CSV table of C-alpha atoms and ligand atoms in Angstrom, one decimal:
chain,number,residue,atom,x,y,z
A,1,MET,CA,136.9,147.8,97.0
A,2,LEU,CA,140.3,146.1,97.6
A,3,THR,CA,142.1,146.1,94.2
A,4,ASN,CA,145.5,144.5,93.5
A,5,ASP,CA,147.5,147.5,94.1
A,6,ILE,CA,146.0,148.3,97.5
A,7,TYR,CA,146.5,145.0,98.6
A,8,LEU,CA,150.2,145.3,97.4
A,9,GLN,CA,150.4,148.0,99.5
A,10,LEU,CA,148.7,146.6,102.7
A,11,LEU,CA,151.6,144.0,102.2
A,12,GLN,CA,154.3,146.5,102.1
A,13,ILE,CA,153.0,147.6,105.5
A,14,VAL,CA,153.0,144.0,107.3
A,15,GLY,CA,155.1,142.0,105.0
A,16,ASP,CA,154.0,139.1,102.8
A,17,LYS,CA,153.6,136.3,105.7
A,18,LYS,CA,151.2,138.8,107.6
A,19,ILE,CA,148.2,139.0,104.7
A,20,THR,CA,146.5,136.8,102.9
A,21,ARG,CA,143.3,136.2,100.4
A,22,ASP,CA,143.4,132.7,100.7
A,23,ALA,CA,139.9,131.3,100.1
A,24,ALA,CA,140.2,129.1,103.5
A,25,GLU,CA,141.8,131.8,105.7
A,26,LEU,CA,138.9,134.5,104.6
A,27,SER,CA,136.2,132.1,105.3
A,28,TYR,CA,137.9,131.2,108.7
A,29,TRP,CA,138.9,134.9,109.8
A,30,GLY,CA,136.0,136.5,108.2
A,31,LYS,CA,133.3,135.4,110.6
A,32,ASP,CA,132.8,135.4,114.6
A,33,SER,CA,130.8,132.3,116.3
A,34,THR,CA,127.5,133.7,114.5
A,35,GLN,CA,126.3,131.8,111.7
A,36,PHE,CA,126.8,134.8,109.3
A,37,SER,CA,128.6,133.7,106.5
A,38,ALA,CA,131.7,135.6,105.4
A,39,ASN,CA,132.5,137.6,102.6
A,40,ALA,CA,135.9,139.1,103.6
A,41,SER,CA,138.4,140.1,100.5
A,42,ALA,CA,141.8,139.8,102.7
A,43,ILE,CA,142.8,139.5,106.1
A,44,ILE,CA,145.8,141.0,107.8
A,45,PHE,CA,147.8,140.6,111.1
A,46,PRO,CA,149.4,143.8,112.2
A,47,GLN,CA,152.5,143.2,114.4
A,48,ASN,CA,152.3,147.0,116.3
A,49,ILE,CA,150.4,150.2,116.8
A,50,GLU,CA,152.5,151.5,114.2
A,51,GLN,CA,151.4,149.2,111.4
A,52,LEU,CA,147.7,149.3,112.8
A,53,GLN,CA,147.9,152.9,112.3
A,54,ALA,CA,149.5,152.7,108.5
A,55,ILE,CA,146.6,150.5,107.4
A,56,VAL,CA,143.8,152.7,108.7
A,57,GLN,CA,145.6,155.9,107.1
A,58,LEU,CA,145.9,153.9,103.9
A,59,VAL,CA,142.4,152.9,103.7
A,60,ASN,CA,141.2,156.3,104.5
A,61,ARG,CA,143.4,157.7,101.4
A,62,GLU,CA,141.8,154.4,99.3
A,63,GLY,CA,138.5,153.9,100.6
A,64,VAL,CA,138.3,150.3,101.8
A,65,ALA,CA,136.5,149.0,104.9
A,66,LEU,CA,137.7,147.1,107.9
A,67,VAL,CA,136.5,144.9,110.1
A,68,PRO,CA,138.5,144.3,113.4
A,69,SER,CA,138.8,140.7,114.5
A,70,ALA,CA,139.7,139.4,118.1
A,71,GLY,CA,139.3,136.1,119.4
A,72,ARG,CA,136.0,135.5,117.1
A,73,THR,CA,133.8,134.4,119.9
A,74,GLY,CA,131.4,137.0,119.6
A,75,LEU,CA,127.6,136.0,119.4
A,76,SER,CA,126.1,139.0,117.5
A,77,GLY,CA,128.0,139.2,114.3
A,78,GLY,CA,130.1,142.2,115.3
A,79,ALA,CA,133.2,140.8,113.8
A,80,VAL,CA,132.0,139.2,110.5
A,81,ALA,CA,132.8,140.8,107.3
A,82,ILE,CA,129.9,140.1,104.9
A,83,GLN,CA,130.6,142.9,102.3
A,84,GLY,CA,134.4,142.4,101.0
A,85,GLU,CA,135.9,144.3,104.1
A,86,VAL,CA,139.4,143.6,105.0
A,87,VAL,CA,139.5,142.0,108.5
A,88,VAL,CA,142.3,143.1,110.8
A,89,SER,CA,142.9,140.6,112.9
A,90,LEU,CA,145.0,141.7,116.6
A,91,ARG,CA,145.9,138.0,117.3
A,92,ASP,CA,149.5,139.0,117.0
A,93,MET,CA,149.5,141.9,119.0
A,94,ASN,CA,149.3,139.7,122.3
A,95,ALA,CA,152.3,141.2,124.5
A,96,ILE,CA,151.8,141.6,128.2
A,97,LYS,CA,153.8,144.9,128.9
A,98,GLN,CA,154.4,146.8,132.0
A,99,PHE,CA,153.0,145.5,135.3
A,100,ASN,CA,152.4,148.1,138.3
A,101,ALA,CA,152.1,146.4,141.7
A,102,ILE,CA,151.4,149.7,143.1
A,103,ASP,CA,148.6,150.8,141.1
A,104,ARG,CA,147.7,147.0,140.5
A,105,THR,CA,147.6,147.5,136.7
A,106,VAL,CA,149.3,145.6,133.4
A,107,VAL,CA,149.4,146.9,130.0
A,108,CYS,CA,148.1,144.5,127.3
A,109,GLU,CA,148.1,144.5,123.7
A,110,ALA,CA,144.7,143.9,122.3
A,111,GLY,CA,145.4,140.4,121.2
A,112,VAL,CA,146.2,138.9,124.9
A,113,ILE,CA,144.4,136.0,125.3
A,114,THR,CA,141.9,136.6,128.4
A,115,ALA,CA,143.0,133.5,130.2
A,116,ASP,CA,146.5,134.6,129.9
A,117,LEU,CA,145.8,138.1,131.4
A,118,GLN,CA,144.1,135.8,134.4
A,119,ALA,CA,146.9,133.7,134.7
A,120,PHE,CA,149.6,136.7,134.4
A,121,ALA,CA,147.5,138.2,137.4
A,122,GLU,CA,147.7,135.0,139.3
A,123,GLN,CA,151.3,134.8,139.3
A,124,GLN,CA,151.6,138.1,140.9
A,125,GLY,CA,149.3,137.1,143.6
A,126,LEU,CA,146.4,139.3,142.2
A,127,TYR,CA,142.9,138.6,140.0
A,128,TYR,CA,141.6,139.7,136.8
A,129,PRO,CA,137.9,139.0,137.4
A,130,VAL,CA,135.9,139.0,134.2
A,131,ASP,CA,135.4,135.7,133.3
A,132,PHE,CA,133.4,133.7,130.8
A,133,ALA,CA,133.5,130.1,129.1
A,134,SER,CA,135.4,131.4,126.1
A,135,SER,CA,138.2,133.0,128.2
A,136,GLY,CA,140.5,130.5,126.5
A,137,SER,CA,140.2,132.0,123.2
A,138,SER,CA,138.6,135.5,123.4
A,139,LEU,CA,141.1,138.6,123.4
A,140,ILE,CA,141.3,141.7,125.7
A,141,GLY,CA,140.9,143.7,122.4
A,142,GLY,CA,137.4,142.0,122.1
A,143,ASN,CA,136.2,142.0,125.4
A,144,ILE,CA,136.8,145.7,125.5
A,145,SER,CA,135.0,146.3,122.3
A,146,THR,CA,132.1,144.4,123.4
A,147,ASN,CA,132.5,145.4,127.0
A,148,ALA,CA,132.0,141.6,127.7
A,149,GLY,CA,130.3,140.5,130.9
A,150,GLY,CA,130.0,137.1,131.9
A,151,ILE,CA,129.4,135.1,135.1
A,152,LYS,CA,131.1,137.3,138.0
A,153,VAL,CA,129.4,140.4,136.9
A,154,LEU,CA,127.1,140.2,140.1
A,155,LYS,CA,130.2,141.2,142.3
A,156,TYR,CA,132.8,142.6,139.9
A,157,GLY,CA,131.0,144.3,136.9
A,158,MET,CA,131.7,144.5,133.2
A,159,THR,CA,134.7,144.8,131.5
A,160,ARG,CA,134.4,148.6,131.5
A,161,GLN,CA,135.1,148.5,135.1
A,162,TRP,CA,138.7,147.2,134.9
A,163,VAL,CA,139.9,149.2,131.9
A,164,ALA,CA,142.5,152.0,133.6
A,165,GLY,CA,143.7,153.0,130.4
A,166,LEU,CA,143.4,152.7,126.5
A,167,LYS,CA,145.4,153.4,123.3
A,168,VAL,CA,143.4,153.3,120.3
A,169,VAL,CA,143.6,154.0,116.6
A,170,THR,CA,140.9,156.2,115.3
A,171,GLY,CA,138.7,155.4,112.3
A,172,ALA,CA,140.6,158.8,111.0
A,173,GLY,CA,143.9,157.0,111.7
A,174,ASP,CA,145.0,159.3,114.8
A,175,ILE,CA,146.2,157.5,118.1
A,176,LEU,CA,144.9,158.2,121.3
A,177,ASP,CA,146.1,157.7,124.5
A,178,MET,CA,143.8,157.9,127.3
A,179,ASN,CA,143.6,158.1,130.9
A,180,LYS,CA,146.9,156.2,131.6
A,181,SER,CA,145.9,154.6,134.8
A,182,LEU,CA,144.7,157.3,136.8
A,183,LEU,CA,141.9,156.7,139.3
A,184,LYS,CA,140.6,160.2,139.2
A,185,ASN,CA,140.4,162.4,136.0
A,186,ASN,CA,137.6,164.8,136.0
A,187,THR,CA,138.7,166.8,132.9
A,188,GLY,CA,135.8,166.6,130.7
A,189,TYR,CA,134.1,164.1,128.2
A,190,ASP,CA,135.6,160.5,128.9
A,191,ILE,CA,136.1,159.5,125.5
A,192,GLN,CA,137.9,156.3,126.3
A,193,GLN,CA,134.5,155.2,127.4
A,194,LEU,CA,133.2,155.5,123.8
A,195,PHE,CA,135.6,152.9,122.5
A,196,ILE,CA,134.7,150.2,125.2
A,197,GLY,CA,131.4,148.4,123.8
A,198,ALA,CA,131.7,150.3,120.1
A,199,GLU,CA,132.0,147.0,118.5
A,200,GLY,CA,135.0,148.3,116.6
A,201,THR,CA,132.7,150.9,114.7
A,202,LEU,CA,134.8,153.6,116.2
A,203,GLY,CA,138.4,152.3,115.6
A,204,PHE,CA,140.8,149.7,116.6
A,205,VAL,CA,141.7,149.1,120.6
A,206,ALA,CA,145.5,148.3,120.3
A,207,GLU,CA,146.6,148.5,124.0
A,208,ALA,CA,144.8,148.7,127.3
A,209,THR,CA,145.8,149.1,130.6
A,210,MET,CA,143.8,146.6,132.8
A,211,ARG,CA,143.2,146.7,136.6
A,212,LEU,CA,143.9,143.7,138.8
A,213,THR,CA,142.3,142.9,142.3
A,214,ARG,CA,142.9,141.0,145.4
A,215,PRO,CA,142.2,137.2,144.7
A,216,PRO,CA,139.1,135.6,146.1
A,217,GLU,CA,139.3,133.2,149.0
A,218,HIS,CA,138.2,129.8,148.8
A,219,LEU,CA,135.5,130.2,146.2
A,220,THR,CA,132.5,127.5,146.7
A,221,VAL,CA,129.5,127.0,144.9
A,222,LEU,CA,126.2,125.9,146.4
A,223,LEU,CA,123.9,124.3,143.6
A,224,LEU,CA,120.2,124.5,144.4
A,225,ALA,CA,117.5,122.8,142.7
A,226,VAL,CA,114.4,124.8,142.3
A,227,PRO,CA,110.6,124.1,141.3
A,228,HIS,CA,109.4,126.9,139.1
A,229,LEU,CA,110.9,130.3,138.1
A,230,THR,CA,109.0,132.3,140.7
A,231,ALA,CA,111.2,130.2,143.3
A,232,LEU,CA,114.1,131.1,141.6
A,233,LEU,CA,113.7,134.6,142.4
A,234,GLN,CA,112.7,134.3,145.9
A,235,VAL,CA,116.0,132.2,146.2
A,236,LEU,CA,117.8,134.9,144.5
A,237,ALA,CA,116.2,137.7,147.1
A,238,HIS,CA,117.0,135.5,149.8
A,239,PHE,CA,120.7,135.2,149.3
A,240,GLN,CA,121.3,138.5,148.1
A,241,VAL,CA,120.0,140.1,151.3
A,242,GLY,CA,121.8,137.1,153.5
A,243,MET,CA,125.0,137.0,152.3
A,244,GLU,CA,128.0,138.4,149.8
A,245,LEU,CA,127.9,136.5,146.5
A,246,THR,CA,130.2,136.4,143.5
A,247,ALA,CA,128.2,134.9,141.1
A,248,PHE,CA,124.3,133.8,140.7
A,249,GLU,CA,123.6,131.7,137.9
A,250,PHE,CA,121.0,129.5,136.5
A,251,PHE,CA,119.8,127.0,134.3
A,252,SER,CA,116.8,124.9,133.4
A,253,GLU,CA,116.2,121.1,133.7
A,254,GLN,CA,116.3,121.0,129.6
A,255,ALA,CA,119.7,122.7,129.7
A,256,LEU,CA,121.0,120.6,132.6
A,257,GLN,CA,119.9,117.3,130.6
A,258,LYS,CA,121.5,118.5,127.2
A,259,VAL,CA,124.6,119.1,129.2
A,260,THR,CA,124.8,115.9,131.2
A,261,ALA,CA,123.8,113.6,128.0
A,262,GLN,CA,126.3,115.1,125.8
A,263,LEU,CA,129.5,115.8,128.0
A,264,GLY,CA,128.7,112.6,130.0
A,265,LEU,CA,128.5,114.3,133.3
A,266,GLN,CA,126.7,113.3,136.5
A,267,ARG,CA,123.4,115.1,137.8
A,268,PRO,CA,124.6,117.1,140.4
A,269,CYS,CA,121.4,115.9,142.7
A,270,SER,CA,119.0,113.4,143.2
A,271,GLU,CA,115.7,115.9,143.2
A,272,VAL,CA,114.5,117.1,139.5
A,273,GLY,CA,113.9,120.9,139.7
A,274,ALA,CA,112.2,122.9,136.8
A,275,TYR,CA,115.6,125.1,137.2
A,276,TYR,CA,118.9,125.4,139.2
A,277,THR,CA,120.6,127.8,140.7
A,278,LEU,CA,124.8,128.2,140.8
A,279,ILE,CA,125.5,130.4,144.0
A,280,GLU,CA,129.3,131.2,144.7
A,281,PHE,CA,130.8,132.9,147.4
A,282,GLU,CA,134.1,133.4,149.3
A,283,ALA,CA,133.8,130.7,151.8
A,284,LYS,CA,136.6,132.8,154.1
A,285,ASP,CA,135.5,130.8,157.2
A,286,ASP,CA,133.1,128.0,158.7
A,287,MET,CA,130.8,130.8,159.4
A,288,VAL,CA,130.1,131.5,155.9
A,289,ILE,CA,129.6,128.4,155.1
A,290,GLU,CA,127.0,127.9,158.1
A,291,ARG,CA,125.2,131.1,156.8
A,292,ALA,CA,124.8,129.5,153.3
A,293,MET,CA,123.8,126.4,154.6
A,294,SER,CA,121.3,128.0,157.0
A,295,LEU,CA,119.9,130.1,154.0
A,296,PHE,CA,119.3,127.1,152.1
A,297,GLU,CA,117.6,125.1,154.6
A,298,GLN,CA,115.2,128.1,155.1
A,299,CYS,CA,114.4,128.1,151.1
A,300,LEU,CA,113.8,123.9,151.7
A,301,GLU,CA,111.4,124.9,154.4
A,302,GLN,CA,109.7,127.6,152.4
A,303,GLY,CA,109.6,124.9,149.5
A,304,ILE,CA,111.5,127.5,147.2
A,305,ALA,CA,114.3,124.9,146.9
A,306,LEU,CA,114.0,121.1,146.6
A,307,ASP,CA,117.4,120.1,147.1
A,308,GLY,CA,121.0,120.8,147.0
A,309,VAL,CA,124.9,120.4,146.4
A,310,ILE,CA,127.8,122.3,147.8
A,311,SER,CA,131.2,121.9,146.5
A,312,GLN,CA,133.7,120.2,149.2
A,313,ASN,CA,136.8,120.7,146.8
A,314,GLN,CA,138.3,122.3,143.5
A,315,ALA,CA,137.3,119.2,141.6
A,316,GLN,CA,133.6,119.6,142.4
A,317,TYR,CA,133.5,123.0,142.6
A,318,GLN,CA,134.7,122.5,138.8
A,319,ASN,CA,132.3,120.3,138.0
A,320,LEU,CA,129.3,122.2,139.2
A,321,TRP,CA,130.5,125.3,136.9
A,322,ARG,CA,130.9,123.1,133.9
A,323,LEU,CA,127.2,122.2,134.3
A,324,ARG,CA,126.8,126.2,133.4
A,325,GLU,CA,129.4,126.9,131.5
A,326,GLU,CA,129.2,124.4,128.9
A,327,ILE,CA,125.4,125.3,127.9
A,328,SER,CA,126.1,127.7,125.2
A,329,SER,CA,128.5,125.4,123.3
A,330,VAL,CA,126.2,122.2,123.8
A,331,LEU,CA,123.4,123.8,122.2
A,332,ALA,CA,125.2,125.3,119.2
A,333,GLN,CA,124.3,122.0,117.3
A,334,TRP,CA,121.0,123.2,117.3
A,335,GLN,CA,121.6,126.7,115.7
A,336,PRO,CA,119.6,128.6,118.1
A,337,LEU,CA,118.1,132.2,118.0
A,338,LYS,CA,119.7,133.7,121.0
A,339,HIS,CA,118.4,136.3,123.3
A,340,ASP,CA,120.4,137.9,125.7
A,341,LEU,CA,117.9,140.3,127.6
A,342,SER,CA,118.4,142.7,130.8
A,343,VAL,CA,115.9,144.2,133.1
A,344,PRO,CA,116.9,145.6,136.2
A,345,PRO,CA,117.0,142.5,138.6
A,346,SER,CA,114.4,143.4,141.3
A,347,GLN,CA,111.7,143.4,137.9
A,348,GLN,CA,113.0,139.8,136.6
A,349,GLY,CA,109.9,138.0,138.3
A,350,GLU,CA,107.3,140.0,136.6
A,351,PHE,CA,109.2,140.3,133.3
A,352,LEU,CA,110.1,136.5,133.0
A,353,LEU,CA,106.6,135.2,133.7
A,354,GLU,CA,105.6,137.4,130.9
A,355,VAL,CA,108.0,136.3,128.5
A,356,GLU,CA,107.2,132.7,129.4
A,357,LYS,CA,103.7,133.7,128.9
A,358,ILE,CA,104.7,134.9,125.2
A,359,LEU,CA,106.9,131.8,124.5
A,360,SER,CA,103.8,129.5,125.3
A,361,GLU,CA,101.5,131.2,122.9
A,362,LEU,CA,103.8,132.1,120.1
A,363,ALA,CA,106.5,129.6,120.5
A,364,PRO,CA,104.8,126.1,121.6
A,365,GLN,CA,106.3,124.1,119.1
A,366,TYR,CA,110.0,125.2,119.6
A,367,GLN,CA,112.0,124.1,122.8
A,368,VAL,CA,113.6,126.9,124.7
A,369,ILE,CA,116.4,126.8,127.1
A,370,TRP,CA,116.5,129.3,129.7
A,371,TYR,CA,120.0,130.1,131.5
A,372,GLY,CA,122.0,132.9,132.4
A,373,HIS,CA,123.0,135.3,134.9
A,374,ILE,CA,119.8,136.0,137.1
A,375,GLY,CA,121.8,137.5,139.6
A,376,ASP,CA,122.6,140.6,137.6
A,377,GLY,CA,119.1,140.8,135.5
A,378,ASN,CA,120.7,139.1,132.5
A,379,VAL,CA,119.1,135.9,130.9
A,380,HIS,CA,119.6,134.1,128.1
A,381,LEU,CA,116.8,132.0,125.9
A,382,ASN,CA,117.7,129.8,123.3
A,383,ILE,CA,115.4,129.1,120.9
A,384,LEU,CA,116.5,125.6,119.4
A,385,LYS,CA,116.2,124.7,115.5
A,386,PRO,CA,113.9,122.1,114.8
A,387,ASP,CA,115.9,119.6,112.1
A,388,GLU,CA,112.9,119.8,109.8
A,389,LEU,CA,113.2,123.7,109.1
A,390,THR,CA,116.3,125.5,107.1
A,391,LYS,CA,118.0,128.0,109.4
A,392,ALA,CA,116.5,131.0,107.2
A,393,GLU,CA,112.9,129.5,107.5
A,394,PHE,CA,113.5,129.2,111.5
A,395,ASP,CA,115.2,132.6,111.7
A,396,HIS,CA,112.1,134.0,109.9
A,397,SER,CA,109.2,132.6,112.0
A,398,CYS,CA,111.0,133.6,115.2
A,399,LYS,CA,110.9,137.4,114.2
A,400,ALA,CA,107.3,137.5,115.7
A,401,ILE,CA,108.4,136.1,118.9
A,402,SER,CA,111.5,138.3,119.1
A,403,VAL,CA,109.3,141.3,118.4
A,404,ALA,CA,106.7,140.4,121.3
A,405,ILE,CA,109.4,139.9,123.7
A,406,PHE,CA,111.1,143.4,122.8
A,407,GLU,CA,107.9,145.1,123.1
A,408,ARG,CA,107.5,143.4,126.5
A,409,LEU,CA,111.1,144.3,127.6
A,410,ALA,CA,110.9,147.8,126.2
A,411,THR,CA,108.0,148.5,129.0
A,412,TYR,CA,110.7,147.6,131.7
A,413,ASN,CA,113.5,149.7,130.2
A,414,GLY,CA,115.1,146.5,129.4
A,415,SER,CA,118.3,145.9,127.2
A,416,VAL,CA,117.7,143.5,123.9
A,417,SER,CA,121.6,142.7,124.3
A,418,ALA,CA,122.7,142.7,127.9
A,419,GLU,CA,126.5,141.5,127.3
A,420,HIS,CA,126.7,140.1,123.5
A,421,GLY,CA,126.3,143.4,121.7
A,422,ILE,CA,124.2,144.6,118.9
A,423,GLY,CA,126.9,143.4,115.8
A,424,LEU,CA,124.4,142.5,112.7
A,425,LEU,CA,122.5,140.2,114.9
A,426,LYS,CA,120.3,143.0,116.7
A,427,LYS,CA,120.7,145.9,115.0
A,428,ASP,CA,116.9,146.4,113.8
A,429,TYR,CA,116.1,145.9,117.5
A,430,LEU,CA,118.2,148.5,118.8
A,431,HIS,CA,115.3,151.1,119.1
A,432,TYR,CA,113.6,149.1,121.6
A,433,SER,CA,116.6,150.1,124.3
A,434,ARG,CA,117.8,153.2,122.6
A,435,SER,CA,115.9,156.3,121.9
A,436,GLU,CA,116.0,157.8,118.6
A,437,LEU,CA,117.8,160.8,119.6
A,438,GLU,CA,120.7,158.6,121.5
A,439,ILE,CA,121.0,156.6,118.1
A,440,ALA,CA,121.3,159.8,116.5
A,441,LEU,CA,123.9,161.0,118.9
A,442,MET,CA,126.1,157.8,118.2
A,443,LYS,CA,125.8,158.4,114.9
A,444,GLY,CA,127.4,161.8,115.3
A,445,ILE,CA,130.0,160.2,117.5
A,446,LYS,CA,130.7,157.7,114.6
A,447,GLN,CA,131.0,160.6,112.2
A,448,GLN,CA,133.5,162.5,114.3
A,449,LEU,CA,136.1,159.4,114.7
A,450,ASP,CA,135.3,157.5,111.6
A,451,PRO,CA,134.4,160.3,109.2
A,452,LYS,CA,134.7,158.0,105.9
A,453,GLY,CA,132.8,155.3,107.5
A,454,LEU,CA,135.2,152.5,107.2
A,455,MET,CA,135.3,150.9,110.5
A,456,ASN,CA,133.2,148.0,110.9
A,457,PRO,CA,130.3,149.3,108.6
A,458,GLY,CA,127.0,148.0,109.0
A,459,LYS,CA,127.4,146.9,112.6
A,460,ILE,CA,125.4,148.5,115.5
A,461,PHE,CA,123.3,150.7,113.2
B,1,2HG,C1,126.8,132.5,128.7
B,1,2HG,O1,126.4,132.9,129.4
B,1,2HG,C2,127.5,133.2,127.3
B,1,2HG,O2,126.9,131.1,128.7
B,1,2HG,C3,126.4,132.8,126.2
B,1,2HG,O3,126.8,134.5,127.3
B,1,2HG,C4,125.2,132.8,126.2
B,1,2HG,O4,125.0,131.2,123.9
B,1,2HG,C5,124.5,132.1,124.7
B,1,2HG,O5,123.5,132.4,124.5
B,2,ZN,ZN1,126.5,134.8,129.3
């Protein structure tokens, strides 16, 4: 518990302007983008790794639990303080430090905003490719702690792939400075990887060396309307075999209707499909465009596409992307129950038809919005809460639906959380994706790095 005495000791570390117990601040900083309510006892803003380490060492002596907080954009409750923890925000540790043009790396503190890293890379003539709708507010430390994915995983992989080195404060209060930009380093267990996707349960990511790459050339989007789910996967197979893609996203007609109505955007094409795909590629020369158009025509001939539109300039490119990227924030008003499922891309066809069947049997009364990163096997299902139900009643009634979906998912060796993490939201379902032995090993690792169990307790398991 946070006593007055411990609060004053924390204040001594950071100064009185960088810690607060103000009720409004606690409820703001105590949560992420989920609906869990905050119950934080203080919020503290360390300015550097030394202060961060001192905070962790102090709570190890005093026995107070901490919740690491970054951009607060998480969708699984990984950064919510629900049991009186002290929230440690990395917001102020936001320096972009050394850039190395030969290694193509840049050292960032954990509080650097994703979009700022992207802009920095661009200034150097390079590119940081991990991207998603919340890049304007999410922080690099949070991206690493959740191993964030997003819209370009198909080509560039997850955040993990871009971490060249990591400096952390472990739950025991030690500093580990790992890998330091090496491309090759076969020297035993890769401890750095444990902190990527650990959701702050092992310690704090304080600083990271991030890799950059060459920028893509002339990114172009082809949006197709397709008649049904199976057609969507046939179009995917067609384009995956036919050309190099940087993204292959999808959304349903209902998603499109909600986004266009809410934001006053135009529909992309005249035909109405059951689903739409957003196919992105580098149009390096006319031959690539011709290739894309001929694949599109083949899809039309086979009846697996109904209509299509290709971006001709940057404004059209951005408008088409908005139709996909705004879905999550537009749907927030319905307080949806969110699923973030993945199976191997080649098995999605069968799996998604089974999910469709489960939903028609168990959830005919609810509107379900489908969208996501179908190119990498990751589908988001948002089940919308009807007005007449409270959130608690709705969530309760969705339990049976989730269990039925997860039971099917397990038979495909799928993941109950493809990219949003486990946090509080999915912890009851972890066993559908991880074996008992794996969960026991994870707990053992936590015990090693956070022996007193003070780092984000109750998250993941
Ligand atoms: C996306 O792909 C995000 O838009 C959010 O991962 C998904 O809100 C969601 O369910
Ligand atoms: Zn997503």
